[in-house]
Coordinates of C-alpha atoms in Angstrom, one line a residue:
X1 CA -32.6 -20.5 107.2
X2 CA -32.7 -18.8 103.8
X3 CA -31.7 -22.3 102.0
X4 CA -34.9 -24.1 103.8
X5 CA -37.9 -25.2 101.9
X6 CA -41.8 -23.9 103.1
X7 CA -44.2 -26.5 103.5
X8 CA -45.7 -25.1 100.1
X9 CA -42.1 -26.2 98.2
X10 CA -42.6 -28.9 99.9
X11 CA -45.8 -30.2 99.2
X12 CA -45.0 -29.6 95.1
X13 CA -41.9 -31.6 95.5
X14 CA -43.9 -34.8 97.4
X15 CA -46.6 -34.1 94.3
X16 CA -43.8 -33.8 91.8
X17 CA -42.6 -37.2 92.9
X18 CA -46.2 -38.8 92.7
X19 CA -46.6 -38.1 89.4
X20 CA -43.3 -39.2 88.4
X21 CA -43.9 -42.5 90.2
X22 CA -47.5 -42.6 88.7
X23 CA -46.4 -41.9 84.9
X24 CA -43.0 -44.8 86.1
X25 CA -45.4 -47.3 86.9
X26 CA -47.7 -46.7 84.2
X27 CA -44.9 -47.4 81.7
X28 CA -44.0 -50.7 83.3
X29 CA -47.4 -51.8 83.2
X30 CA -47.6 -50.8 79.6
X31 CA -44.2 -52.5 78.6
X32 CA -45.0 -55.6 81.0
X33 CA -48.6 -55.8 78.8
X34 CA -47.3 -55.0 75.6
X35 CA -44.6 -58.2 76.5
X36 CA -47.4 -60.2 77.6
X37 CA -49.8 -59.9 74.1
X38 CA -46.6 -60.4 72.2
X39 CA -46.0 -63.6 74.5
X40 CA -48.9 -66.0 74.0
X41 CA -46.8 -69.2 73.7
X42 CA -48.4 -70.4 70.3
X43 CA -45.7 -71.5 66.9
X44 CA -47.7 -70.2 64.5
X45 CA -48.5 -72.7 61.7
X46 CA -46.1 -72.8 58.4
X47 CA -47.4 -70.7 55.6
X48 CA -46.4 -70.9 51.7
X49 CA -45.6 -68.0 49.7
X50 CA -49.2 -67.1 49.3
X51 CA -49.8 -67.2 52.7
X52 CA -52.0 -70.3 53.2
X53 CA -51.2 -73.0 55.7
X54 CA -49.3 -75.5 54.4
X55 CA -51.1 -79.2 53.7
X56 CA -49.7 -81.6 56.5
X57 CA -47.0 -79.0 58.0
X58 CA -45.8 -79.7 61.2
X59 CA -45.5 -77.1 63.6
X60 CA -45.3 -77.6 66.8
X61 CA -44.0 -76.7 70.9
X62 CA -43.2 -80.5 72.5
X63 CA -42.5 -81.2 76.0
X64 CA -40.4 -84.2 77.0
X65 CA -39.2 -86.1 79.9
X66 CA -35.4 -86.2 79.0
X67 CA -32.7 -87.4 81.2
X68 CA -35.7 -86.9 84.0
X69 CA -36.3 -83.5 83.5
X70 CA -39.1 -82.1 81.3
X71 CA -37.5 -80.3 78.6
X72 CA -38.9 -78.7 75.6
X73 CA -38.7 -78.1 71.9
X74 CA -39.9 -76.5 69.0
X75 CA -40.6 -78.9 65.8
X76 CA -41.1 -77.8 61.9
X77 CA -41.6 -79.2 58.7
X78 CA -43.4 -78.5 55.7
X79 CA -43.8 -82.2 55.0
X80 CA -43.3 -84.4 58.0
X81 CA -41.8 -87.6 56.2
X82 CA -38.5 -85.3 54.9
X83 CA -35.6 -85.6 56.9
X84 CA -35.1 -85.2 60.3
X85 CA -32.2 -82.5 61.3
X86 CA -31.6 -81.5 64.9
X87 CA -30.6 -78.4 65.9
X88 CA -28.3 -78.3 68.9
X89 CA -27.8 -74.5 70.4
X90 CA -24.9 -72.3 71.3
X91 CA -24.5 -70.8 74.8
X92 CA -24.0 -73.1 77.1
X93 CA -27.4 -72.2 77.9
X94 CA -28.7 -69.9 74.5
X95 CA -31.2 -70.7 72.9
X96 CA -31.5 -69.7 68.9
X97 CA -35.3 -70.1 67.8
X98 CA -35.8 -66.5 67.9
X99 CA -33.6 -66.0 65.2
X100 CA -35.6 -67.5 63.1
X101 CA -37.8 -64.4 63.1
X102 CA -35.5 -62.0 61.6
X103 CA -33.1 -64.5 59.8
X104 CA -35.3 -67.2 58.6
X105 CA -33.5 -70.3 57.4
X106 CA -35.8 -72.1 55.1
X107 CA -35.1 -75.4 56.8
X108 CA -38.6 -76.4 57.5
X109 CA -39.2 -76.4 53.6
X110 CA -36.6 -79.2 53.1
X111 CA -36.2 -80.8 56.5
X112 CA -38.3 -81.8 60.1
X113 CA -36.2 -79.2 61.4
X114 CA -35.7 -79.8 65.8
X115 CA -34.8 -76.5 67.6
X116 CA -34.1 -78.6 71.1
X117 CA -33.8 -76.1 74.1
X118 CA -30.8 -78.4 76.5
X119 CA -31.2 -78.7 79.8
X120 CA -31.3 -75.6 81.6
X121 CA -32.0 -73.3 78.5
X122 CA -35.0 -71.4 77.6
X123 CA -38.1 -73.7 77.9
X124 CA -35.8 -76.2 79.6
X125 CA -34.4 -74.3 82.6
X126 CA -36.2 -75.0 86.0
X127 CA -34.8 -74.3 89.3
X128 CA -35.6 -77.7 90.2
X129 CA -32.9 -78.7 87.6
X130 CA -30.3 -80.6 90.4
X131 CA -26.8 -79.0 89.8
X132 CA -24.8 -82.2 89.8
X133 CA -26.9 -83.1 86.5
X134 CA -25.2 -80.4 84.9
X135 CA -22.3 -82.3 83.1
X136 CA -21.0 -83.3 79.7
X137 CA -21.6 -86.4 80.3
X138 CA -25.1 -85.8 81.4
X139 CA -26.2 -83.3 77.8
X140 CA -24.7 -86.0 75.5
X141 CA -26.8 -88.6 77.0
X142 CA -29.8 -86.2 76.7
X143 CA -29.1 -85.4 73.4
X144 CA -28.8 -89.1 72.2
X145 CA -32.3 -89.4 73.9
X146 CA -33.9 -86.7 72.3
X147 CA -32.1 -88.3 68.8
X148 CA -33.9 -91.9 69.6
X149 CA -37.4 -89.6 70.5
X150 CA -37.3 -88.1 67.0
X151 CA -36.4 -91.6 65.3
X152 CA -39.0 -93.8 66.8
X153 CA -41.7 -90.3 66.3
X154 CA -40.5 -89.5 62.4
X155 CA -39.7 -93.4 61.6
X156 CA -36.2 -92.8 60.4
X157 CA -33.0 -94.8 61.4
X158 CA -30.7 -92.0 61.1
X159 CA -31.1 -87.7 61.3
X160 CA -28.7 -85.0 60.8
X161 CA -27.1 -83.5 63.5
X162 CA -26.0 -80.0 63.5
X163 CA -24.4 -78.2 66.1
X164 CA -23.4 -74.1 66.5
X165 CA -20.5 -72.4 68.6
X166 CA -21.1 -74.7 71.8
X167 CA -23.6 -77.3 70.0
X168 CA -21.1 -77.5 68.0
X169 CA -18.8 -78.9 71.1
X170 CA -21.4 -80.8 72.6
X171 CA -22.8 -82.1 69.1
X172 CA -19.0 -83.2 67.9
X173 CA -18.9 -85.4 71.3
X174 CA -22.3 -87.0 70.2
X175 CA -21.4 -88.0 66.9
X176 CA -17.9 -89.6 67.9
X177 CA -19.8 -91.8 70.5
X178 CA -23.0 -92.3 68.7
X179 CA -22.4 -92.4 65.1
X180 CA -25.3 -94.9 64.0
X181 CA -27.9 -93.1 64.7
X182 CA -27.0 -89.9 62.6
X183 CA -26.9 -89.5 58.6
X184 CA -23.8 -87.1 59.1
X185 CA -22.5 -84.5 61.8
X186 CA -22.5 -81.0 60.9
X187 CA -20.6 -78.4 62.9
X188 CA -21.2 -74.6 62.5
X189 CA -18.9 -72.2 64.0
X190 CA -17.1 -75.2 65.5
X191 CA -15.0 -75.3 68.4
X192 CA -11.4 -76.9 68.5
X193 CA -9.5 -74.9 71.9
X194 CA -11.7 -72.5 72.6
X195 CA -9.2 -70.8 74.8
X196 CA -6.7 -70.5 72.5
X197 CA -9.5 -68.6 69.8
X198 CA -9.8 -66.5 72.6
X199 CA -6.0 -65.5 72.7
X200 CA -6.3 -64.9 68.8
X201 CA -9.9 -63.1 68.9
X202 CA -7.9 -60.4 71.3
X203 CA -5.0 -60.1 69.2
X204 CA -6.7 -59.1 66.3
X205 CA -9.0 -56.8 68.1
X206 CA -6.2 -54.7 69.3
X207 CA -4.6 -55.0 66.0
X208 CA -7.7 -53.9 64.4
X209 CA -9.4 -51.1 66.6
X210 CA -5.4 -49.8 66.6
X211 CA -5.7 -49.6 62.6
X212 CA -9.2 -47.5 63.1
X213 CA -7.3 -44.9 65.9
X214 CA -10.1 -46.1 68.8
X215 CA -7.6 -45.5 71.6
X216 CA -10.3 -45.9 73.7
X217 CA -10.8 -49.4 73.0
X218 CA -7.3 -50.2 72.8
X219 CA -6.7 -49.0 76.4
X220 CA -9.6 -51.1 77.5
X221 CA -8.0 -53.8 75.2
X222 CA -4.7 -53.7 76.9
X223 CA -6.3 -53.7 80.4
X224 CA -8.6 -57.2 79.6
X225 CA -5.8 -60.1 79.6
X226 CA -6.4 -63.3 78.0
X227 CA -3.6 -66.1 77.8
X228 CA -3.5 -69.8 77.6
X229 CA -1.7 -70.1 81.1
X230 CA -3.7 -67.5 82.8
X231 CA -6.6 -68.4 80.9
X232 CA -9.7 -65.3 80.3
X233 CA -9.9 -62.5 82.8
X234 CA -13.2 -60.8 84.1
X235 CA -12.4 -57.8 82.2
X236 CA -11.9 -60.1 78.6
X237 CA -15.4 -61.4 79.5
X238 CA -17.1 -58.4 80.0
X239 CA -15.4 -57.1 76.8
X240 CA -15.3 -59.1 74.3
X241 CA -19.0 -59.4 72.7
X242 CA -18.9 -55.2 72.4
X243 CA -15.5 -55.8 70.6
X244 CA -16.3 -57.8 68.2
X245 CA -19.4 -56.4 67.3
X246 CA -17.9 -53.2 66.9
X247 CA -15.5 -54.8 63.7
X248 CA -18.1 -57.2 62.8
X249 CA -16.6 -60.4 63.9
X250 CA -19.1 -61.6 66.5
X251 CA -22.6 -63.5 66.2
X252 CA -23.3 -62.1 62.6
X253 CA -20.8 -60.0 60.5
X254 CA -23.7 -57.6 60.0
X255 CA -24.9 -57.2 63.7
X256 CA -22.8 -54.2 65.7
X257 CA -24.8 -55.6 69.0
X258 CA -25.8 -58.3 70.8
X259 CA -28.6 -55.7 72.4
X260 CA -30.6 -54.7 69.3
X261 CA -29.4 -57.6 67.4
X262 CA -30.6 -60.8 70.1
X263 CA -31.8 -59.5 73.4
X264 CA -34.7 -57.2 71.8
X265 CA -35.5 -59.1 69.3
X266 CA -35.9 -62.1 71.6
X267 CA -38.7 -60.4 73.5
X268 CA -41.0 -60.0 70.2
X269 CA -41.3 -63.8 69.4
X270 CA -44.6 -65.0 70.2
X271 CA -43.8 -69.3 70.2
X272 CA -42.5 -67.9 74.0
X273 CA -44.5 -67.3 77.1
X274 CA -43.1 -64.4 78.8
X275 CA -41.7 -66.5 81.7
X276 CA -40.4 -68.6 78.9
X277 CA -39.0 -65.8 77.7
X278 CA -37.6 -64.6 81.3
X279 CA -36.2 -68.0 81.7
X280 CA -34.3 -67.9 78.6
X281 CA -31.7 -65.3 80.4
X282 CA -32.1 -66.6 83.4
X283 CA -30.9 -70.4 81.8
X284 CA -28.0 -68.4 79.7
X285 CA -26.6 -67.4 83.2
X286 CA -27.2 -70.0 85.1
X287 CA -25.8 -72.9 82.2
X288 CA -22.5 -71.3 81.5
X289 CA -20.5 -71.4 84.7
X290 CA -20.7 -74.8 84.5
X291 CA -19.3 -75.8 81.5
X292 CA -17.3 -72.9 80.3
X293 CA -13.7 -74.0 81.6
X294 CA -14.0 -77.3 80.7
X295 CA -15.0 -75.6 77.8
X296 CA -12.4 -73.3 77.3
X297 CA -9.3 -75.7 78.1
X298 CA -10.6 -78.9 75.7
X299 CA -8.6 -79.0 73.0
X300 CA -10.4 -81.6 70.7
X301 CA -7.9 -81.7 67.8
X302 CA -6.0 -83.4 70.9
X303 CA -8.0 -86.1 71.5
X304 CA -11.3 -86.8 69.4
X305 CA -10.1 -87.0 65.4
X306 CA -11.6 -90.1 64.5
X307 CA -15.4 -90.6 63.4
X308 CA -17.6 -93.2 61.8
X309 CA -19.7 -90.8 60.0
X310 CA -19.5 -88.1 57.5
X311 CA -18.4 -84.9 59.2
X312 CA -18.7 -81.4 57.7
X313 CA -17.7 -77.9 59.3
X314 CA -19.5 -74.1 58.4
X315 CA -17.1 -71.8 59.3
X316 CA -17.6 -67.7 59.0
X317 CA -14.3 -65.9 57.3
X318 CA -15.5 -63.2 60.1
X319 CA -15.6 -65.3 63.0
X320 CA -13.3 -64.6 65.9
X321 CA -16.1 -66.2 68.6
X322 CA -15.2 -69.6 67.2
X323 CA -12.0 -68.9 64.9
X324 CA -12.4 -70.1 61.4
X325 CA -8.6 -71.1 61.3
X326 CA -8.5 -73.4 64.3
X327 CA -11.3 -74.4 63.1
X328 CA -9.8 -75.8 59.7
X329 CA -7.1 -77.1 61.4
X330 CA -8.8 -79.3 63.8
X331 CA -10.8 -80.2 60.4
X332 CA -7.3 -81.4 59.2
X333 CA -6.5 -83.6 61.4
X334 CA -10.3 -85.3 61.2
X335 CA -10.2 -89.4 59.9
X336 CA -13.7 -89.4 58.3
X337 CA -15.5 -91.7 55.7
X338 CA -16.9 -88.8 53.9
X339 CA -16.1 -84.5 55.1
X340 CA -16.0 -81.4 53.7
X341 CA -15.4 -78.0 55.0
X342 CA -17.6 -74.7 53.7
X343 CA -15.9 -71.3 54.4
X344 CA -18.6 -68.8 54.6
X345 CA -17.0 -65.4 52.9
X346 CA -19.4 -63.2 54.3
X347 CA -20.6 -64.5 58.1
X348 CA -19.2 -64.4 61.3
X349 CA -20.5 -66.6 63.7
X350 CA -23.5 -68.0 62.2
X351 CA -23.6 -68.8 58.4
X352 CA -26.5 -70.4 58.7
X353 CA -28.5 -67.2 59.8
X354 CA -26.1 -65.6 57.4
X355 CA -25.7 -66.9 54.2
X356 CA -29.2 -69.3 54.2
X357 CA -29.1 -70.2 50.7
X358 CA -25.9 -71.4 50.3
X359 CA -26.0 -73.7 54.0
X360 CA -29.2 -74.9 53.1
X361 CA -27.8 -76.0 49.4
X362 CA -24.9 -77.2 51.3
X363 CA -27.1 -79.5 53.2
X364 CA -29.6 -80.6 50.7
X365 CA -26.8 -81.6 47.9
X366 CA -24.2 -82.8 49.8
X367 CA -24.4 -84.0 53.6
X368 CA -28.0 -85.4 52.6
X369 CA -26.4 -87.1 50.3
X370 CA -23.1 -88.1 51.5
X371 CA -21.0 -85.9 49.1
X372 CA -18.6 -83.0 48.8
X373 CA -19.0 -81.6 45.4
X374 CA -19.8 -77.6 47.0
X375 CA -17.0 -77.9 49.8
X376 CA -14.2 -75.5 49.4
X377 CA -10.9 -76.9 47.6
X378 CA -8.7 -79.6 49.1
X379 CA -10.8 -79.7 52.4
X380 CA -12.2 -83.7 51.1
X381 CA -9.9 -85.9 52.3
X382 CA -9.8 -89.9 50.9
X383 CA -12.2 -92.5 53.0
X384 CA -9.9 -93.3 56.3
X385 CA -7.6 -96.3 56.4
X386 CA -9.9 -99.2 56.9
X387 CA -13.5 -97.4 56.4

């Protein structure tokens, strides 16, 4: 009986455990109302470099009925009449607006810029969404309607569409079977067979975290499988973003994790309500599963080479998510009117969050204008036969 506690040790363990549970609960409730004044759902107006509100800037949260599901988007523009660019998001199912907080583009000086959430991300996910609408065919319709929105609102015939990582997928499909309504297609970090960048993206990791003696990593390497018969395993997947960031070949060359580099940050941007800002993970979940093996298997250098429109690709030197290579090959084999290809020397996955200046110079001097004078040697090929 030696080992049994007295009522007395028992009664400080009970109040031990109050106050623990006190002090617990009184740090969620501080965290959940710090969240909540840093989530008032406002886009604050544009400012110039004084800090005044600019004249006649746009900024704005719209809600739409699209494809007969509200959806919702943020719009910018230091002057509304200059032209029209919409943004289409990674994921399936990621939004990127918060990354204009700590990597600020510049767009909205130069263009009406659109950050679209798609159906089922961030302000556009709802648990009413019907699962069967959750198709490729379904997000380039809604895309085309959101494109026809923004040229009836902003009076102009065509815009520029510019797609990242999976926007980049979807956005590629768009302008093959849509070209008329865009000034020129834009893909960043864009996808050609996803799978097989996969493959590649775990071949140089274990080459790479072998050359820096992490046996660690290599063991856990070795133990995540990725093939293009087998296809990714669970392990790969729940791998590979820690990977990457740890050689600085994932969302940003500079950013060694998605945790302090996206999911924090996320939670400090005050355009988002904090369900909005709940729903963003919850649409990231829910989105990918069904679209990441079609996805995954499409090889599009196979079967969708020929465009109407000018076509230009931002690829990362860094980038193993989306790998630059494949991605100037499926370039290669491209029949436009008008393309260009920009190799990014220091990004990864995002060159437009990474090297702003130059992707904004890009766009304003040469896809605005239908030209390649900044692209990178021998990536301009002659108008295609009959264009």
């Amino acid at each position: 009986m030696g080992g049994t506690r007295t009522p007395r040790a028992l009664r400080r363990v009970r109040r031990t455990m109050t106050v623990a549970l006190i002090l617990l609960a009184a740090v969620l409730m501080l965290s959940l109302g710090a969240l909540w004044l840093v989530s008032p759902g406002r886009l604050s107006p544009l400012r110039d470099g004084a800090g005044k509100v600019i004249p006649g800037s746009l900024s704005k949260r719209v809600t739409l009925r699209i494809g007969g599901i509200p959806q919702g988007m943020f719009i910018q523009s230091a002057d509304p009449t200059n032209p029209v660019l919409l943004f289409l998001h990674g994921g399936p199912g990621m939004v990127e607006f918060f990354m204009e907080q700590d990597y600020p583009t510049g767009l909205a000086r130069h263009f009406t810029v659109v950050w679209w959430e798609q159906r089922g991300a961030g302000m556009s996910f709802s648990t009413d969404i019907p699962p069967e609408t959750m198709t490729m065919a379904q997000m380039i319709a809604d895309t085309i309607e959101v494109t026809d929105y923004l040229r009836r609102r902003f009076g102009q015939d065509r815009i520029v569409l510019l797609g990242h990582s999976w926007g980049a997928y979807l956005g590629i499909q768009v302008a093959a079977q849509a070209p008329g309504r865009y000034t020129a297609y834009v893909g960043m970090a864009q996808i050609a067979h996803q799978l097989r960048s996969e493959v590649m993206a775990r071949d140089y990791l274990l080459a790479e975290y072998r050359r820096r003696g992490d046996a660690a990593m290599v063991r856990r390497l070795e133990a995540a499988p990725v093939s293009l018969e087998q296809g990714t395993s669970p392990a790969w997947m729940r791998l590979r973003d820690r990977a990457m960031h740890g050689v600085g070949v994932g969302h940003m060359h500079d950013m060694d994790s998605v945790i302090t580099g996206v999911f924090l940050p996320m939670w400090r941007v005050r355009a988002y309500t904090l369900a909005e800002k709940v729903n963003i993970w919850r649409g990231k979940l829910w989105s990918r599963p069904f679209f990441w093996e079609q996805l995954l298997r499409d090889d599009l250098s196979a079967r969708l080479t020929d465009f109407a429109l000018p076509v230009y690709f931002f690829s990362g030197a860094h980038d193993y998510t989306a790998n630059a290579d494949l991605s100037r090959v499926y370039f290669d084999a491209i029949k436009a009117p008008v393309k260009g290809f920009y190799l990014f020397r220091d990004s990864a996955h995002s060159p437009l969050f990474e090297e702003p200046d130059r992707a904004v110079d890009i766009l304003l001097q040469d896809v605005l204008q239908g030209e390649t004078a900044l692209a990178d040697a021998a990536s301009v090929n002659a108008p295609a036969e009959g264009q």
